[in-house]
Amino acid sequence: MSIVPHFPRYDSRTVQSLDGLWEAAWLGRDTDPETVRPGDIRWDGLMTVPGVFDSCPDHVRKRGCFALRRTVETADPAMRGRIRFGGLGLWGRVFVDGKCLGTCQTPYAPWSVAVPPGSGSRREIVILIDNRFDAERVPLFDPFFDFYGYGGIYRSVAWHELPACALDRVTVTPLDLDGNVRIDIRLDGDAPAKLVAALAFDSGEPTAFEGLEVIDGLATLETCVPSPRHWTPAHPALHTLRVKIDDDSITERFGLRTVAAEKGKILLNGKPVKLLGYNRHEAHPQYGPALPPQQLLHDLQHLKRLGCNFVRGSHYPQDQRFLDLCDELGFLIFEEALGWGTPAGHLADPRFNELQEVQTRAMVRTSANHPCVILWGFLNECESHKPESEAAVARLADAIREEDDSRLVTFATNRPFEERNYDKVDVVSVNQYPGWYPENRDKERPLDEIEPLIDRLIAHLKEEGQEAKPFIISEMGAGAIYGWRDELEAHWSEQYQAAYLGILARRVVTDDRIAGVAIWQFCDGRTYADGHALGRPRAFNNKGTFDEYRRPKMAADTVRRIFTGEA
Ligand code: ADA
């Protein structure tokens, strides 16, 4: 098992990890980041990368501008470079040797900046981070999102030195279960009209492909993987592909499996699979979204023990290290672009839609080789009952299918009875909270709302002509305060949550019309620290089956017994 460095690997170019300690400076709550010049900054602090400044003791809960600085010694100063970020937020700007090279407006999404050659081998990198909510600067993250919007570098950063024609990524798309694959070689830089590439699978000898036509930096071919092994949750076999061109090489890891939707079922390698799992935020009360690798692994180990095979990566592109682990442990993943409760006004805004498309394409391109990813999504709980949603949803669904036609497209709706976009998805995903946010507050036993609501959903999908599509419950759940066990067994008690998830889990495993569930949610997570926190005791979303330190509540055992078939 290998977690660092993750794939892809570039073994014939210089790559340096920029993770570690950086100089730092807090620039204030009122600073306009547009006016900041690196030469004016007084460096008086320290910060780690990855890391979020607003969880550090000196800056907890501050919103404003923060700067980071370090140098890198390049192996060859004449070479151009690229700095790759796994994800940052909420807004970031990169300067190299005092020159602004790029601005990131897509929180959590993979992102990179091109760096022209410098005059010497020592390059100075300065990153500005801003975590203020700002409709202009950060249109994709609204203050009403039900998870804390941290400021910092969430994931690993690396410096690459690039030849004139470099390999960006190579995507391997399984075409069938016999090992036939389509290979897309994406170049970065001066692409030739025809490409010569040597391809070697696993530890095999390279085979040369000559005269590959390059269109817009992309060369495509089809071939067959020797000794193909299928990737399944029970036996997650993985293959590697090394591609070598003149001055560069890349090793990608992939899995051979197919995904399809048929007669209301999700088919993995042609066989129906029921998705049993959780929504998971990348969150920890002290590190925010910058989780140490050990935590990523622990989270998956907890989920395995519960009998889960599925995670919805709510509500943003996932950490590549996490997806590497999911590939290795055999989890199935619903990866979605950043979004939460998007109002119709945003959905009608061209700039918002443009950035949505940018982050969605970046997510798909970056995660395309992970066999664990079977569903792509976006715009969690947008106002999909309003006409403005139609073009926005169509645009993202089309963009995904253009990037990758080998997975299923979905998005989580919380307007299932007024939904206007069922026609655009392969899988219907519904978020609902019967028995938690009650339809009728006077009802003596709110738990009795759960099953009738599921019945209504299934009947409604049939009326809408959506019966043939797999239907998953992409969110449902109840809050419980860790340690609060009470004889009334009311809302917020561990008993109420355990009873709730017991009803839900049992219904999902026994009902053929339900293709899967992502319970809301794996663990408690920080959220609103303002007036919205009135509905969120402790300023946490407490619907975790585990608390924020991953301590199990009563419901963990209930779910485990049902998902593992013990009860
Ligand atoms: C929504 C949303 C989640 C969370 C949940 C809740 O469905 O998608 O992020 O906010 O509600 O806890 O109410």
XYZ file of C-alpha atoms and ligand atoms in Angstrom:
580
model
C 0.000 0.000 0.000
C 1.349 3.412 -0.902
C -0.113 6.724 0.130
C 2.709 9.267 -0.371
C 3.525 10.169 -3.055
C 0.195 9.449 -4.647
C -0.409 8.911 -8.338
C 0.386 10.096 -10.928
C 4.156 9.846 -10.563
C 6.552 11.678 -12.825
C 9.873 9.924 -12.533
C 11.917 11.665 -15.216
C 11.319 15.267 -14.213
C 12.164 17.126 -11.033
C 9.198 17.231 -8.671
C 9.540 18.743 -5.213
C 6.920 18.574 -2.536
C 6.227 22.029 -1.119
C 4.513 20.583 1.940
C 6.026 21.582 5.250
C 6.800 24.791 7.079
C 6.321 28.184 5.378
C 6.827 31.736 6.631
C 3.518 33.443 7.228
C 1.847 36.791 7.871
C -1.668 37.803 8.862
C -2.574 40.806 6.714
C -5.796 41.806 8.432
C -9.549 41.740 8.133
C -9.832 44.824 5.935
C -6.923 44.346 3.537
C -7.867 44.365 -0.114
C -5.952 41.358 -1.518
C -5.860 42.996 -4.961
C -3.485 45.642 -3.604
C -1.074 43.328 -1.741
C 2.500 43.174 -3.116
C 4.825 40.457 -1.749
C 7.655 42.976 -1.181
C 5.533 44.914 1.339
C 4.727 41.949 3.589
C 6.376 41.669 7.043
C 6.941 37.980 7.608
C 6.525 37.366 11.329
C 4.789 34.001 11.614
C 4.899 30.353 10.608
C 2.354 28.068 8.982
C 2.284 24.526 7.673
C 1.228 23.427 4.218
C -1.247 21.768 4.135
C -2.932 23.807 6.845
C -5.679 26.355 7.488
C -4.760 29.563 9.278
C -8.149 30.061 10.920
C -7.754 26.959 13.047
C -4.335 28.139 14.372
C -4.326 29.409 17.960
C -3.445 32.978 16.897
C -6.069 33.259 14.182
C -9.041 31.110 15.178
C -12.234 32.300 13.509
C -10.597 35.288 11.801
C -11.758 36.177 8.325
C -9.355 38.165 6.205
C -6.144 37.912 4.237
C -3.169 35.685 5.036
C 0.159 35.222 3.256
C 2.650 32.370 2.980
C 6.204 32.377 1.657
C 8.986 29.914 0.931
C 11.724 29.405 -1.624
C 12.459 26.469 -3.847
C 15.832 25.514 -5.357
C 15.234 24.513 -8.948
C 17.305 21.779 -10.577
C 17.401 23.622 -13.901
C 16.637 27.373 -13.857
C 16.145 27.416 -17.629
C 13.115 25.153 -17.345
C 9.563 26.342 -16.979
C 7.679 25.120 -13.941
C 4.204 24.362 -12.705
C 2.931 24.530 -9.145
C 0.160 22.037 -8.513
C -2.320 22.458 -5.676
C -4.573 19.645 -4.464
C -7.082 22.230 -3.237
C -7.181 25.513 -1.339
C -9.753 27.958 -0.073
C -11.515 30.141 -0.136
C -9.491 32.309 -2.569
C -5.803 32.144 -3.442
C -3.243 34.077 -5.469
C 0.270 32.939 -6.370
C 3.341 35.102 -6.934
C 6.732 33.756 -8.026
C 9.728 36.103 -7.707
C 7.294 38.936 -7.031
C 5.209 38.385 -10.166
C 1.521 37.429 -9.946
C 1.002 34.183 -11.882
C -2.553 33.174 -11.130
C -5.653 33.442 -8.950
C -7.715 30.509 -7.715
C -11.476 31.013 -7.351
C -12.454 27.357 -7.158
C -12.234 26.277 -3.496
C -11.329 22.616 -2.922
C -10.742 21.929 -6.620
C -7.395 20.810 -8.043
C -5.613 23.818 -9.509
C -2.209 24.761 -10.920
C -0.184 27.751 -12.141
C 2.393 27.807 -14.920
C 5.735 29.346 -13.933
C 8.030 30.807 -16.629
C 11.806 30.167 -16.285
C 13.573 32.479 -13.833
C 16.958 34.153 -13.800
C 18.413 32.007 -11.004
C 17.898 28.653 -9.369
C 16.289 30.028 -6.188
C 12.628 30.947 -6.726
C 10.482 32.740 -4.158
C 6.870 31.594 -3.882
C 4.276 33.754 -2.129
C 0.662 32.674 -1.753
C -2.132 34.969 -0.626
C -5.159 33.327 0.910
C -8.436 35.058 1.634
C -11.247 33.389 3.565
C -13.807 36.199 3.517
C -17.163 35.434 1.997
C -17.322 37.614 -1.065
C -19.757 37.210 -3.926
C -17.236 38.673 -6.403
C -14.060 37.009 -5.240
C -15.507 33.677 -4.109
C -18.761 33.158 -6.000
C -18.765 29.396 -5.416
C -18.817 29.514 -1.596
C -21.734 31.241 0.122
C -21.862 32.186 3.812
C -24.975 30.042 4.300
C -23.209 26.754 3.517
C -23.700 24.218 6.302
C -19.973 23.536 6.751
C -17.202 25.810 7.933
C -15.421 27.749 5.178
C -11.759 27.620 6.181
C -8.859 29.676 4.857
C -5.685 27.926 3.818
C -3.990 25.329 1.684
C -6.157 22.283 2.236
C -4.014 19.713 0.442
C -0.511 18.990 -0.810
C 1.385 21.349 -3.108
C 4.158 20.308 -5.503
C 6.650 22.064 -7.747
C 7.228 20.500 -11.184
C 10.013 21.365 -13.635
C 8.747 20.858 -17.160
C 10.359 20.180 -20.533
C 9.005 22.089 -23.543
C 6.587 19.236 -24.280
C 5.474 17.666 -21.004
C 2.895 15.070 -20.042
C 0.015 16.540 -18.099
C -2.085 13.432 -17.411
C -2.828 10.102 -19.043
C -6.364 8.803 -18.566
C -7.165 5.118 -18.879
C -10.852 4.396 -19.521
C -11.995 0.760 -19.392
C -14.126 -0.100 -22.423
C -15.191 -3.596 -21.386
C -14.271 -6.374 -18.997
C -11.711 -7.948 -21.328
C -8.986 -5.387 -20.645
C -9.686 -3.112 -23.625
C -9.048 0.500 -22.689
C -9.035 3.936 -24.253
C -5.946 5.980 -23.396
C -5.986 9.761 -23.521
C -2.555 11.375 -23.380
C -2.839 15.046 -22.455
C 0.191 17.215 -23.132
C 1.311 20.415 -21.421
C 3.363 22.792 -23.585
C 4.562 22.640 -27.196
C 2.700 19.635 -28.558
C 3.956 18.022 -31.778
C 1.494 17.212 -34.588
C 2.350 13.519 -34.175
C 3.430 11.903 -30.944
C 5.675 8.924 -30.269
C 4.967 7.276 -26.918
C 6.094 4.082 -25.199
C 3.491 2.427 -22.990
C 4.228 -0.152 -20.318
C 1.534 -1.776 -18.187
C 2.406 -2.981 -14.689
C 5.936 -4.379 -14.706
C 5.766 -5.303 -18.417
C 8.030 -4.213 -21.269
C 7.164 -0.960 -23.091
C 5.386 -1.006 -26.456
C 6.020 1.906 -28.829
C 3.137 3.771 -30.472
C 4.191 6.049 -33.314
C 2.454 8.747 -35.273
C -0.288 9.381 -32.713
C -2.251 12.343 -33.925
C -2.341 15.251 -31.437
C -5.402 17.496 -31.476
C -5.558 20.377 -28.992
C -2.812 18.793 -26.918
C -4.564 15.418 -26.755
C -3.567 12.083 -28.294
C -5.874 9.087 -28.030
C -5.418 5.385 -28.663
C -7.058 2.092 -27.786
C -5.231 -0.973 -26.582
C -5.596 -4.002 -24.345
C -4.154 -4.392 -20.844
C -2.140 -7.613 -20.624
C -3.282 -10.042 -17.885
C -6.289 -7.874 -16.954
C -7.673 -8.193 -13.446
C -11.040 -6.732 -12.445
C -11.377 -4.125 -9.731
C -14.211 -4.956 -7.318
C -14.924 -3.777 -3.759
C -14.004 -7.249 -2.490
C -10.874 -7.575 -4.656
C -9.706 -4.098 -5.594
C -7.023 -5.109 -8.100
C -5.093 -2.164 -9.539
C -2.921 -1.760 -12.623
C -0.335 0.836 -13.545
C 0.522 2.383 -16.887
C 3.835 4.136 -17.559
C 3.891 6.420 -20.575
C 7.200 7.743 -21.859
C 7.636 10.471 -24.479
C 10.883 12.179 -25.563
C 11.628 14.266 -22.473
C 9.034 13.171 -19.946
C 7.268 10.195 -18.404
C 4.285 9.527 -16.169
C 2.979 6.555 -14.214
C -0.751 6.438 -13.646
C -2.692 3.896 -11.620
C -6.118 2.655 -12.666
C -8.586 -0.184 -12.197
C -10.540 -2.260 -14.688
C -14.234 -2.163 -13.982
C -17.386 -1.013 -15.709
C -20.258 1.023 -14.324
C -23.779 1.105 -15.775
C -27.385 1.781 -14.824
C -30.094 -0.666 -15.822
C -33.615 -1.450 -14.649
C -33.269 0.615 -11.501
C -29.953 -0.936 -10.508
C -26.365 0.259 -10.506
C -24.239 -2.369 -12.219
C -20.580 -2.797 -11.383
C -18.866 -5.132 -13.819
C -22.329 -6.057 -15.058
C -23.635 -7.098 -11.625
C -26.028 -5.149 -9.404
C -24.389 -3.503 -6.427
C -26.191 -1.881 -3.516
C -24.455 1.233 -2.227
C -24.330 1.246 1.568
C -22.563 4.158 3.113
C -22.268 7.701 4.314
C -21.772 11.290 3.382
C -18.373 12.416 4.559
C -16.938 15.886 4.986
C -13.168 16.271 4.975
C -13.192 17.820 8.394
C -11.637 17.789 11.806
C -12.353 20.345 14.547
C -8.670 21.269 14.806
C -7.297 20.838 11.303
C -10.386 21.769 9.320
C -10.167 20.211 5.849
C -6.360 19.728 5.996
C -6.506 16.192 7.309
C -3.389 14.149 8.083
C -3.109 10.904 6.059
C -3.716 8.839 9.168
C -7.154 10.423 9.585
C -8.098 9.606 5.999
C -7.239 5.994 6.625
C -8.992 5.867 10.013
C -12.188 7.238 8.511
C -12.249 4.478 5.920
C -11.425 1.851 8.524
C -14.386 3.030 10.629
C -16.633 2.822 7.581
C -15.397 -0.669 6.704
C -16.197 -1.884 10.193
C -19.763 -0.632 9.719
C -20.115 -2.739 6.582
C -20.074 0.253 4.231
C -18.953 0.097 0.614
C -19.893 3.661 -0.365
C -18.982 7.277 0.409
C -20.515 10.438 -0.974
C -17.775 13.055 -0.871
C -20.005 15.868 0.273
C -19.851 18.565 -1.026
C -16.656 19.170 -3.032
C -13.886 17.514 -5.058
C -12.027 14.989 -2.937
C -8.441 14.787 -1.741
C -6.528 12.574 -4.201
C -4.878 10.778 -1.281
C -8.340 9.834 -0.019
C -9.353 8.502 -3.426
C -6.093 6.530 -3.616
C -7.068 4.858 -0.354
C -10.601 4.195 -1.610
C -9.096 2.538 -4.707
C -6.972 0.340 -2.490
C -9.694 -0.522 0.033
C -12.475 -1.084 -2.486
C -14.857 1.779 -1.654
C -17.295 3.180 -4.219
C -17.394 6.968 -4.425
C -19.855 9.675 -5.438
C -17.598 12.661 -6.078
C -19.241 16.041 -6.507
C -18.194 19.577 -7.342
C -18.562 22.296 -4.704
C -22.128 23.463 -4.173
C -24.717 23.875 -1.453
C -28.295 25.109 -1.709
C -27.533 27.149 -4.826
C -30.242 29.778 -5.335
C -31.804 30.462 -8.736
C -30.000 33.824 -8.949
C -26.633 32.056 -9.029
C -27.898 29.470 -11.493
C -28.743 32.255 -13.909
C -25.388 34.018 -13.500
C -22.958 33.366 -16.412
C -19.825 33.885 -14.297
C -21.068 31.471 -11.619
C -21.814 28.844 -14.258
C -18.447 29.364 -15.905
C -16.614 28.729 -12.611
C -18.856 25.745 -11.887
C -17.834 24.258 -15.182
C -14.149 24.985 -14.566
C -14.137 23.252 -11.173
C -16.261 20.338 -12.421
C -13.978 19.651 -15.380
C -10.902 19.950 -13.119
C -12.443 17.419 -10.725
C -13.267 14.914 -13.464
C -9.880 15.211 -15.171
C -7.998 14.845 -11.928
C -9.974 11.903 -10.536
C -10.657 10.085 -13.794
C -8.289 7.183 -13.142
C -9.740 6.245 -9.753
C -11.804 3.090 -10.164
C -13.488 3.918 -6.840
C -15.322 6.869 -8.419
C -18.552 5.614 -9.986
C -20.781 8.689 -9.757
C -20.107 12.319 -10.661
C -22.280 15.040 -9.175
C -22.599 18.801 -8.651
C -24.833 21.565 -7.255
C -25.988 19.778 -4.101
C -29.559 20.866 -3.346
C -29.672 23.695 -5.869
C -33.050 25.280 -6.564
C -33.677 22.575 -9.093
C -37.424 23.198 -9.048
C -36.888 26.578 -10.713
C -36.530 27.126 -14.480
C -33.067 28.713 -14.054
C -31.716 25.335 -12.933
C -32.281 23.643 -16.279
C -29.493 25.230 -18.317
C -27.087 25.151 -15.360
C -27.645 21.438 -14.699
C -27.507 20.583 -18.411
C -24.230 22.463 -18.811
C -22.526 20.555 -15.997
C -23.936 17.171 -17.002
C -22.763 17.762 -20.578
C -19.316 18.898 -19.440
C -18.910 15.747 -17.345
C -20.018 13.448 -20.162
C -17.643 15.190 -22.529
C -14.746 14.657 -20.111
C -15.697 11.127 -19.096
C -18.451 8.952 -20.505
C -17.625 5.946 -18.338
C -19.403 6.872 -15.086
C -22.925 7.799 -14.089
C -24.058 11.389 -13.693
C -26.288 12.532 -10.859
C -26.882 15.390 -8.461
C -28.587 15.430 -5.092
C -31.992 17.077 -5.140
C -33.972 18.064 -2.070
C -36.985 19.044 -4.207
C -37.945 15.566 -5.381
C -41.632 16.380 -5.781
C -41.015 19.512 -7.872
C -37.807 18.483 -9.624
C -37.296 19.731 -13.211
C -34.063 17.921 -14.093
C -34.643 14.182 -13.778
C -34.175 13.865 -17.531
C -30.522 14.951 -17.267
C -29.248 12.344 -14.799
C -28.438 8.639 -14.954
C -29.143 8.103 -11.260
C -31.784 9.891 -9.171
C -30.281 11.060 -5.875
C -32.605 12.482 -3.237
C -31.846 14.264 0.059
C -34.707 14.227 2.574
C -35.025 14.425 6.355
C -38.406 12.907 7.326
C -38.693 12.518 11.064
C -35.934 15.020 11.698
C -37.164 18.296 10.253
C -40.779 17.287 10.923
C -43.645 17.839 8.564
C -45.819 18.174 11.620
C -44.298 19.222 14.932
C -47.251 17.887 16.919
C -46.728 14.341 15.748
C -46.016 12.098 18.697
C -43.628 9.751 16.905
C -41.741 11.600 14.165
C -39.894 8.376 13.298
C -43.149 7.244 11.696
C -42.566 9.776 8.913
C -39.541 7.956 7.490
C -41.009 4.965 5.680
C -44.105 6.736 4.275
C -41.864 9.417 2.798
C -39.700 6.769 1.133
C -42.891 5.133 -0.212
C -44.039 8.481 -1.612
C -40.662 9.070 -3.245
C -40.701 5.728 -4.987
C -44.288 6.216 -6.154
C -43.481 9.710 -7.380
C -40.466 8.578 -9.398
C -42.688 6.026 -11.073
C -45.260 8.696 -11.935
C -42.445 10.824 -13.355
C -41.374 7.974 -15.629
C -38.078 7.579 -13.756
C -38.661 4.020 -12.631
C -35.886 2.567 -14.766
C -33.244 4.763 -13.192
C -31.419 3.725 -10.045
C -32.697 5.701 -7.069
C -30.384 6.445 -4.179
C -31.060 8.221 -0.930
C -28.137 10.624 -1.050
C -28.920 12.115 2.370
C -31.136 11.186 5.274
C -30.325 11.251 8.952
C -30.843 12.668 12.410
C -28.725 14.586 14.899
C -27.435 13.276 18.211
C -25.161 14.926 20.729
C -22.384 12.490 21.592
C -22.954 11.094 25.072
C -26.517 12.423 25.381
C -28.544 9.373 26.286
C -31.908 10.185 27.707
C -35.017 8.359 28.814
C -37.253 10.511 26.587
C -35.307 9.291 23.543
C -36.170 12.552 21.820
C -34.410 14.592 19.110
C -30.656 14.984 19.876
C -30.471 11.818 21.996
C -28.251 8.995 20.829
C -31.246 6.677 21.129
C -33.346 8.711 18.695
C -30.585 8.731 16.128
C -29.972 4.997 16.536
C -33.687 4.218 16.087
C -33.850 6.546 13.063
C -30.846 5.043 11.286
C -32.068 1.562 12.158
C -35.319 2.197 10.255
C -33.493 3.762 7.328
C -30.746 1.136 7.020
C -33.189 -1.766 7.282
C -35.423 -0.263 4.596
C -32.508 0.259 2.224
C -31.085 -3.248 2.551
C -34.476 -4.896 2.097
C -35.994 -2.738 -0.662
C -34.966 -3.645 -4.203
C -36.144 -0.310 -5.583
C -33.483 1.532 -3.554
C -30.049 1.304 -5.194
C -28.236 2.742 -2.229
C -27.941 5.173 0.639
C -25.471 7.768 1.820
C -26.530 8.392 5.406
C -26.097 11.952 6.578
C -23.384 11.892 7.902
C -20.200 10.032 8.855
C -19.009 12.346 11.641
C -20.013 15.628 13.243
C -18.464 18.654 11.619
C -18.017 22.329 12.372
C -20.496 24.599 10.701
C -22.087 28.022 11.191
C -20.657 30.118 13.966
C -23.310 32.822 13.441
C -27.082 32.997 13.996
C -27.599 29.825 11.932
C -25.905 27.971 14.795
C -29.229 28.170 16.683
C -30.260 25.058 14.795
C -26.785 23.569 15.156
C -25.940 22.994 18.844
C -22.213 23.541 19.627
C -21.917 25.146 16.146
C -21.538 21.617 14.754
C -23.705 19.659 12.372
C -24.374 16.853 14.849
C -25.846 14.273 12.499
C -22.628 12.257 12.573
C -22.818 8.589 13.483
C -19.408 9.406 14.965
C -18.618 12.649 16.730
C -15.962 15.025 15.383
C -13.184 13.010 17.061
C -14.603 9.850 15.453
C -16.014 8.459 18.696
C -18.962 6.192 17.835
C -22.475 7.063 18.936
C -25.044 4.329 19.613
C -26.161 4.397 15.993
C -22.798 3.060 14.812
C -23.561 -0.359 16.188
C -27.127 -0.293 14.843
C -25.920 0.496 11.342
C -23.065 -2.026 11.573
C -25.418 -4.837 12.532
C -27.743 -4.124 9.612
C -25.141 -3.370 6.931
C -23.033 -6.426 7.808
C -26.111 -8.658 7.894
C -25.581 -9.548 11.544
C -29.096 -8.404 12.443
C -28.727 19.258 3.549
C -27.293 19.445 3.105
C -26.284 18.947 4.096
C -26.719 19.269 5.520
C -28.068 18.660 5.795
C -28.594 18.926 7.215
O -29.394 18.238 2.994
O -27.030 18.891 1.837
O -25.044 19.531 3.811
O -26.772 20.641 5.666
O -29.008 19.219 4.907
O -27.906 18.579 8.169
O -29.673 19.498 7.341
